[in-house]
CSV table of C-alpha atoms in Angstrom, one decimal:
chain,number,residue,atom,x,y,z
A,1,MET,CA,-13.4,50.0,-97.6
A,2,ARG,CA,-11.7,49.7,-94.2
A,3,LEU,CA,-11.8,52.5,-91.8
A,4,PRO,CA,-9.0,53.1,-89.2
A,5,GLY,CA,-9.8,51.4,-85.9
A,6,HIS,CA,-12.3,49.0,-87.3
A,7,ARG,CA,-11.0,45.5,-88.2
A,8,GLY,CA,-12.9,43.9,-91.0
A,9,GLY,CA,-15.9,46.1,-91.0
A,10,VAL,CA,-17.5,49.5,-91.3
A,11,PRO,CA,-19.9,51.1,-88.8
A,12,ILE,CA,-23.6,50.6,-89.5
A,13,ALA,CA,-25.2,54.0,-90.1
A,14,VAL,CA,-26.6,55.7,-86.9
A,15,ALA,CA,-30.2,56.9,-87.0
A,16,THR,CA,-30.7,60.6,-87.4
A,17,THR,CA,-32.6,60.9,-84.1
A,18,VAL,CA,-29.7,59.2,-82.3
A,19,ARG,CA,-27.1,61.5,-83.9
A,20,ARG,CA,-29.2,64.5,-82.9
A,21,ALA,CA,-29.6,63.3,-79.3
A,22,ALA,CA,-25.8,62.7,-79.1
A,23,LEU,CA,-25.3,66.4,-79.9
A,24,GLY,CA,-26.5,67.1,-76.4
A,25,GLY,CA,-23.3,65.5,-75.2
A,26,VAL,CA,-21.4,68.2,-76.9
A,27,ILE,CA,-23.5,71.2,-76.3
A,28,GLY,CA,-24.2,70.6,-72.6
A,29,PRO,CA,-20.6,70.1,-71.4
A,30,VAL,CA,-19.2,72.8,-73.6
A,31,ALA,CA,-21.8,75.3,-72.4
A,32,PHE,CA,-21.1,74.3,-68.8
A,33,VAL,CA,-17.3,74.6,-69.0
A,34,ALA,CA,-17.6,77.9,-70.9
A,35,SER,CA,-19.9,79.2,-68.2
A,36,TRP,CA,-17.8,78.6,-65.2
A,37,SER,CA,-14.6,79.5,-67.0
A,38,MET,CA,-15.8,82.9,-68.1
A,39,LEU,CA,-17.9,83.8,-65.1
A,40,GLY,CA,-15.1,82.9,-62.7
A,41,LEU,CA,-13.0,85.6,-64.4
A,42,VAL,CA,-15.5,88.3,-64.0
A,43,LYS,CA,-16.9,87.6,-60.5
A,44,ALA,CA,-15.3,89.9,-57.9
A,45,ARG,CA,-13.3,88.2,-55.1
A,46,TYR,CA,-13.8,84.7,-56.6
A,47,SER,CA,-11.0,82.2,-56.8
A,48,ALA,CA,-11.1,79.3,-59.2
A,49,LEU,CA,-8.5,77.5,-57.0
A,50,HIS,CA,-10.4,77.7,-53.8
A,51,ASP,CA,-14.1,78.4,-54.5
A,52,PRO,CA,-16.6,75.9,-55.8
A,53,ILE,CA,-18.4,76.4,-59.2
A,54,SER,CA,-21.7,76.5,-57.4
A,55,ASP,CA,-20.7,79.8,-55.7
A,56,LEU,CA,-21.1,81.4,-59.2
A,57,ALA,CA,-24.8,80.4,-59.0
A,58,GLY,CA,-25.2,81.2,-55.3
A,59,GLU,CA,-28.3,83.0,-54.0
A,60,ASN,CA,-26.9,86.5,-54.1
A,61,ALA,CA,-24.1,86.1,-56.7
A,62,SER,CA,-24.0,88.6,-59.6
A,63,THR,CA,-23.3,85.7,-61.9
A,64,ARG,CA,-26.3,83.6,-60.6
A,65,LEU,CA,-28.5,83.7,-63.7
A,66,ALA,CA,-25.8,83.0,-66.2
A,67,MET,CA,-24.3,80.1,-64.2
A,68,THR,CA,-27.7,78.6,-63.5
A,69,ALA,CA,-28.4,78.7,-67.2
A,70,GLY,CA,-25.1,76.8,-67.7
A,71,PHE,CA,-26.3,74.1,-65.3
A,72,VAL,CA,-29.6,73.8,-67.0
A,73,VAL,CA,-28.1,73.5,-70.5
A,74,PHE,CA,-25.7,70.9,-69.2
A,75,ALA,CA,-28.5,69.0,-67.6
A,76,VAL,CA,-30.7,68.9,-70.7
A,77,GLY,CA,-27.8,68.0,-72.9
A,78,MET,CA,-26.8,65.1,-70.7
A,79,CYS,CA,-30.3,63.7,-70.7
A,80,PHE,CA,-30.4,63.8,-74.5
A,81,PHE,CA,-26.9,62.3,-74.6
A,82,ALA,CA,-28.1,59.5,-72.3
A,83,GLY,CA,-30.8,58.6,-74.8
A,84,ALA,CA,-28.3,58.4,-77.6
A,85,MET,CA,-25.9,56.2,-75.5
A,86,HIS,CA,-28.8,53.9,-74.6
A,87,SER,CA,-29.4,53.3,-78.3
A,88,VAL,CA,-25.8,52.3,-79.2
A,89,LEU,CA,-24.1,50.8,-76.0
A,90,ARG,CA,-25.3,48.0,-73.8
A,91,GLY,CA,-25.1,48.4,-70.1
A,92,PRO,CA,-26.0,51.0,-67.4
A,93,ALA,CA,-23.7,53.9,-68.6
A,94,TRP,CA,-26.7,55.7,-70.0
A,95,ILE,CA,-28.4,55.6,-66.6
A,96,ALA,CA,-25.3,57.3,-65.1
A,97,ALA,CA,-25.4,59.9,-67.8
A,98,ALA,CA,-29.1,60.6,-67.2
A,99,THR,CA,-28.5,60.7,-63.4
A,100,THR,CA,-25.8,63.3,-64.0
A,101,GLY,CA,-28.2,65.5,-65.9
A,102,CYS,CA,-31.0,65.2,-63.3
A,103,ALA,CA,-28.5,66.0,-60.5
A,104,ALA,CA,-27.4,69.1,-62.3
A,105,LEU,CA,-31.0,70.3,-62.4
A,106,GLY,CA,-31.2,69.7,-58.7
A,107,VAL,CA,-28.0,71.7,-58.2
A,108,ALA,CA,-29.5,74.6,-60.2
A,109,ALA,CA,-32.9,74.4,-58.3
A,110,PHE,CA,-31.2,74.6,-54.9
A,111,PRO,CA,-28.6,77.4,-55.0
A,112,LEU,CA,-26.1,77.8,-52.2
A,113,HIS,CA,-26.3,80.3,-49.4
A,114,ARG,CA,-30.1,80.4,-49.3
A,115,SER,CA,-30.5,78.4,-46.1
A,116,SER,CA,-28.9,75.5,-44.3
A,117,THR,CA,-31.6,73.1,-45.6
A,118,VAL,CA,-31.2,74.3,-49.2
A,119,ASP,CA,-27.4,74.1,-48.9
A,120,ALA,CA,-27.8,70.5,-47.7
A,121,MET,CA,-30.1,69.7,-50.7
A,122,HIS,CA,-27.6,71.3,-53.0
A,123,GLY,CA,-24.7,69.3,-51.6
A,124,GLY,CA,-26.6,66.1,-52.0
A,125,PHE,CA,-27.4,66.7,-55.7
A,126,ALA,CA,-23.8,67.8,-56.3
A,127,SER,CA,-22.5,64.6,-54.7
A,128,ILE,CA,-24.8,62.5,-56.8
A,129,GLY,CA,-23.7,64.4,-59.9
A,130,TYR,CA,-20.0,63.9,-59.2
A,131,VAL,CA,-20.4,60.1,-58.7
A,132,ALA,CA,-22.7,59.7,-61.7
A,133,LEU,CA,-20.4,61.7,-64.0
A,134,ALA,CA,-17.4,59.6,-63.1
A,135,ALA,CA,-19.5,56.4,-63.4
A,136,THR,CA,-20.6,57.5,-66.9
A,137,ALA,CA,-17.1,57.0,-68.2
A,138,LEU,CA,-16.2,53.9,-66.0
A,139,LEU,CA,-19.4,52.0,-67.0
A,140,CYS,CA,-18.5,52.5,-70.7
A,141,ALA,CA,-15.3,50.6,-70.4
A,142,ALA,CA,-16.5,47.0,-70.2
A,143,PRO,CA,-19.1,47.1,-73.1
A,144,LEU,CA,-16.6,48.9,-75.3
A,145,SER,CA,-14.0,46.3,-74.5
A,146,ARG,CA,-16.4,43.5,-75.3
A,147,ARG,CA,-17.0,45.2,-78.7
A,148,GLY,CA,-13.3,45.1,-79.4
A,149,LEU,CA,-12.9,48.9,-79.0
A,150,HIS,CA,-10.0,48.5,-76.5
A,151,ALA,CA,-8.5,51.9,-76.9
A,152,TRP,CA,-11.9,53.5,-76.2
A,153,ALA,CA,-12.2,51.2,-73.2
A,154,ARG,CA,-8.9,52.3,-71.8
A,155,THR,CA,-9.7,55.9,-72.4
A,156,ALA,CA,-13.0,55.5,-70.6
A,157,THR,CA,-11.3,53.9,-67.6
A,158,ALA,CA,-8.6,56.7,-67.5
A,159,ALA,CA,-11.2,59.5,-67.7
A,160,GLY,CA,-13.4,57.9,-65.0
A,161,VAL,CA,-10.5,57.3,-62.6
A,162,VAL,CA,-9.2,60.9,-63.0
A,163,SER,CA,-12.7,62.3,-62.6
A,164,ALA,CA,-13.4,60.2,-59.5
A,165,GLY,CA,-10.0,60.8,-57.9
A,166,ALA,CA,-10.0,64.6,-58.4
A,167,LEU,CA,-13.6,65.0,-57.2
A,168,ALA,CA,-12.8,62.9,-54.1
A,169,LEU,CA,-9.9,65.3,-53.4
A,170,THR,CA,-12.3,68.2,-53.2
A,171,ILE,CA,-13.0,67.3,-49.6
A,172,VAL,CA,-9.3,67.5,-48.7
A,173,GLY,CA,-7.4,70.8,-48.2
A,174,SER,CA,-8.2,74.2,-49.6
A,175,LEU,CA,-7.9,73.6,-53.3
A,176,HIS,CA,-11.6,72.6,-53.6
A,177,GLY,CA,-12.2,74.7,-56.7
A,178,LEU,CA,-9.1,73.3,-58.6
A,179,PHE,CA,-9.9,69.7,-58.0
A,180,GLN,CA,-13.5,70.2,-58.8
A,181,ARG,CA,-12.6,71.6,-62.1
A,182,ILE,CA,-10.2,68.9,-62.9
A,183,GLY,CA,-12.7,66.2,-62.0
A,184,LEU,CA,-15.6,67.7,-63.9
A,185,THR,CA,-13.5,68.5,-66.9
A,186,ALA,CA,-12.2,65.0,-67.2
A,187,GLY,CA,-15.7,63.6,-67.1
A,188,ASP,CA,-17.0,66.3,-69.5
A,189,VAL,CA,-14.2,65.6,-72.0
A,190,TRP,CA,-15.2,61.9,-72.0
A,191,VAL,CA,-18.8,62.9,-72.6
A,192,VAL,CA,-17.9,65.1,-75.6
A,193,ALA,CA,-15.6,62.4,-77.1
A,194,SER,CA,-18.3,59.8,-76.6
A,195,ALA,CA,-21.0,62.0,-78.2
A,196,VAL,CA,-18.7,62.6,-81.3
A,197,ALA,CA,-18.1,58.9,-81.5
A,198,ILE,CA,-21.8,58.1,-81.4
A,199,ARG,CA,-22.5,60.7,-84.1
A,200,ARG,CA,-19.8,59.2,-86.3
A,201,GLY,CA,-21.0,55.7,-85.8
A,202,SER,CA,-17.8,54.6,-84.2
A,203,TRP,CA,-19.5,52.6,-81.4
A,204,THR,CA,-22.2,50.9,-83.5
A,205,ARG,CA,-22.1,47.3,-84.5
A,206,LEU,CA,-19.8,46.5,-87.4
A,207,ARG,CA,-20.8,44.9,-90.6
A,208,PRO,CA,-18.4,43.1,-93.0
A,209,CYS,CA,-16.5,45.0,-95.6
A,210,ARG,CA,-17.2,44.2,-99.3
C-alpha cells in the first residue's frame, strides 16, 4: 500500500501517548483563537483592529476571566504539543513550542493595566511568546526537508515568515490588533496542522511498502 505524499513507504504507527499529547496542539490554539474572537465581539468599546488581545484579559476587563482561561488552555496545550513534537521530529522546534506555552502562562499571570512593572513583565512574556511561536514553524522546516517532506517544509517556512512579519508590524502604526491577530493565527494554524500530522503519523519515519 502506498499513501499519497509518501514515496516507497508507509508511516510507522505513532505511540498512543504521543498522539494524545499532539491533541494539545489542536485544543490549545483553537480555544485561544475562539476566546479572543468571541470576546472581542462582546467587550464594549473594544476594537480588534487597534486593541491588543491582552486587553481582553486586562486587570479590570469584563472579559478577564474568560480570556485568561483561553491563555491558560493555550499554554497547557502547547506544552503537551511540544512533547509530541519532541518524539517525532529532530531539532529544537519542540523547545520553541514549549517556550510559547510557558510565555503564554506568563502573559496570563501578569495582566495589563495593573502597574507599570506588571505591564513590563507582561510585555516581556508576550514578546518571547511572539518570537517562539514564529520559531516553532521556522525550526520545523529543515528537519522536515531532510526527511523528504518538502511540501511540509515549505509550508512551515511560509507560516513562520508570515507570523514573524505580522507580529513585527504590531509595533508600527495603529493597526496593532490586526497584525497581532494575523501573526498569531498564522502560527496557530501551523501548530494545528502539525498536531494533526503527528497524530496521523505523517511525520514519522517511513518503512518500506510490501
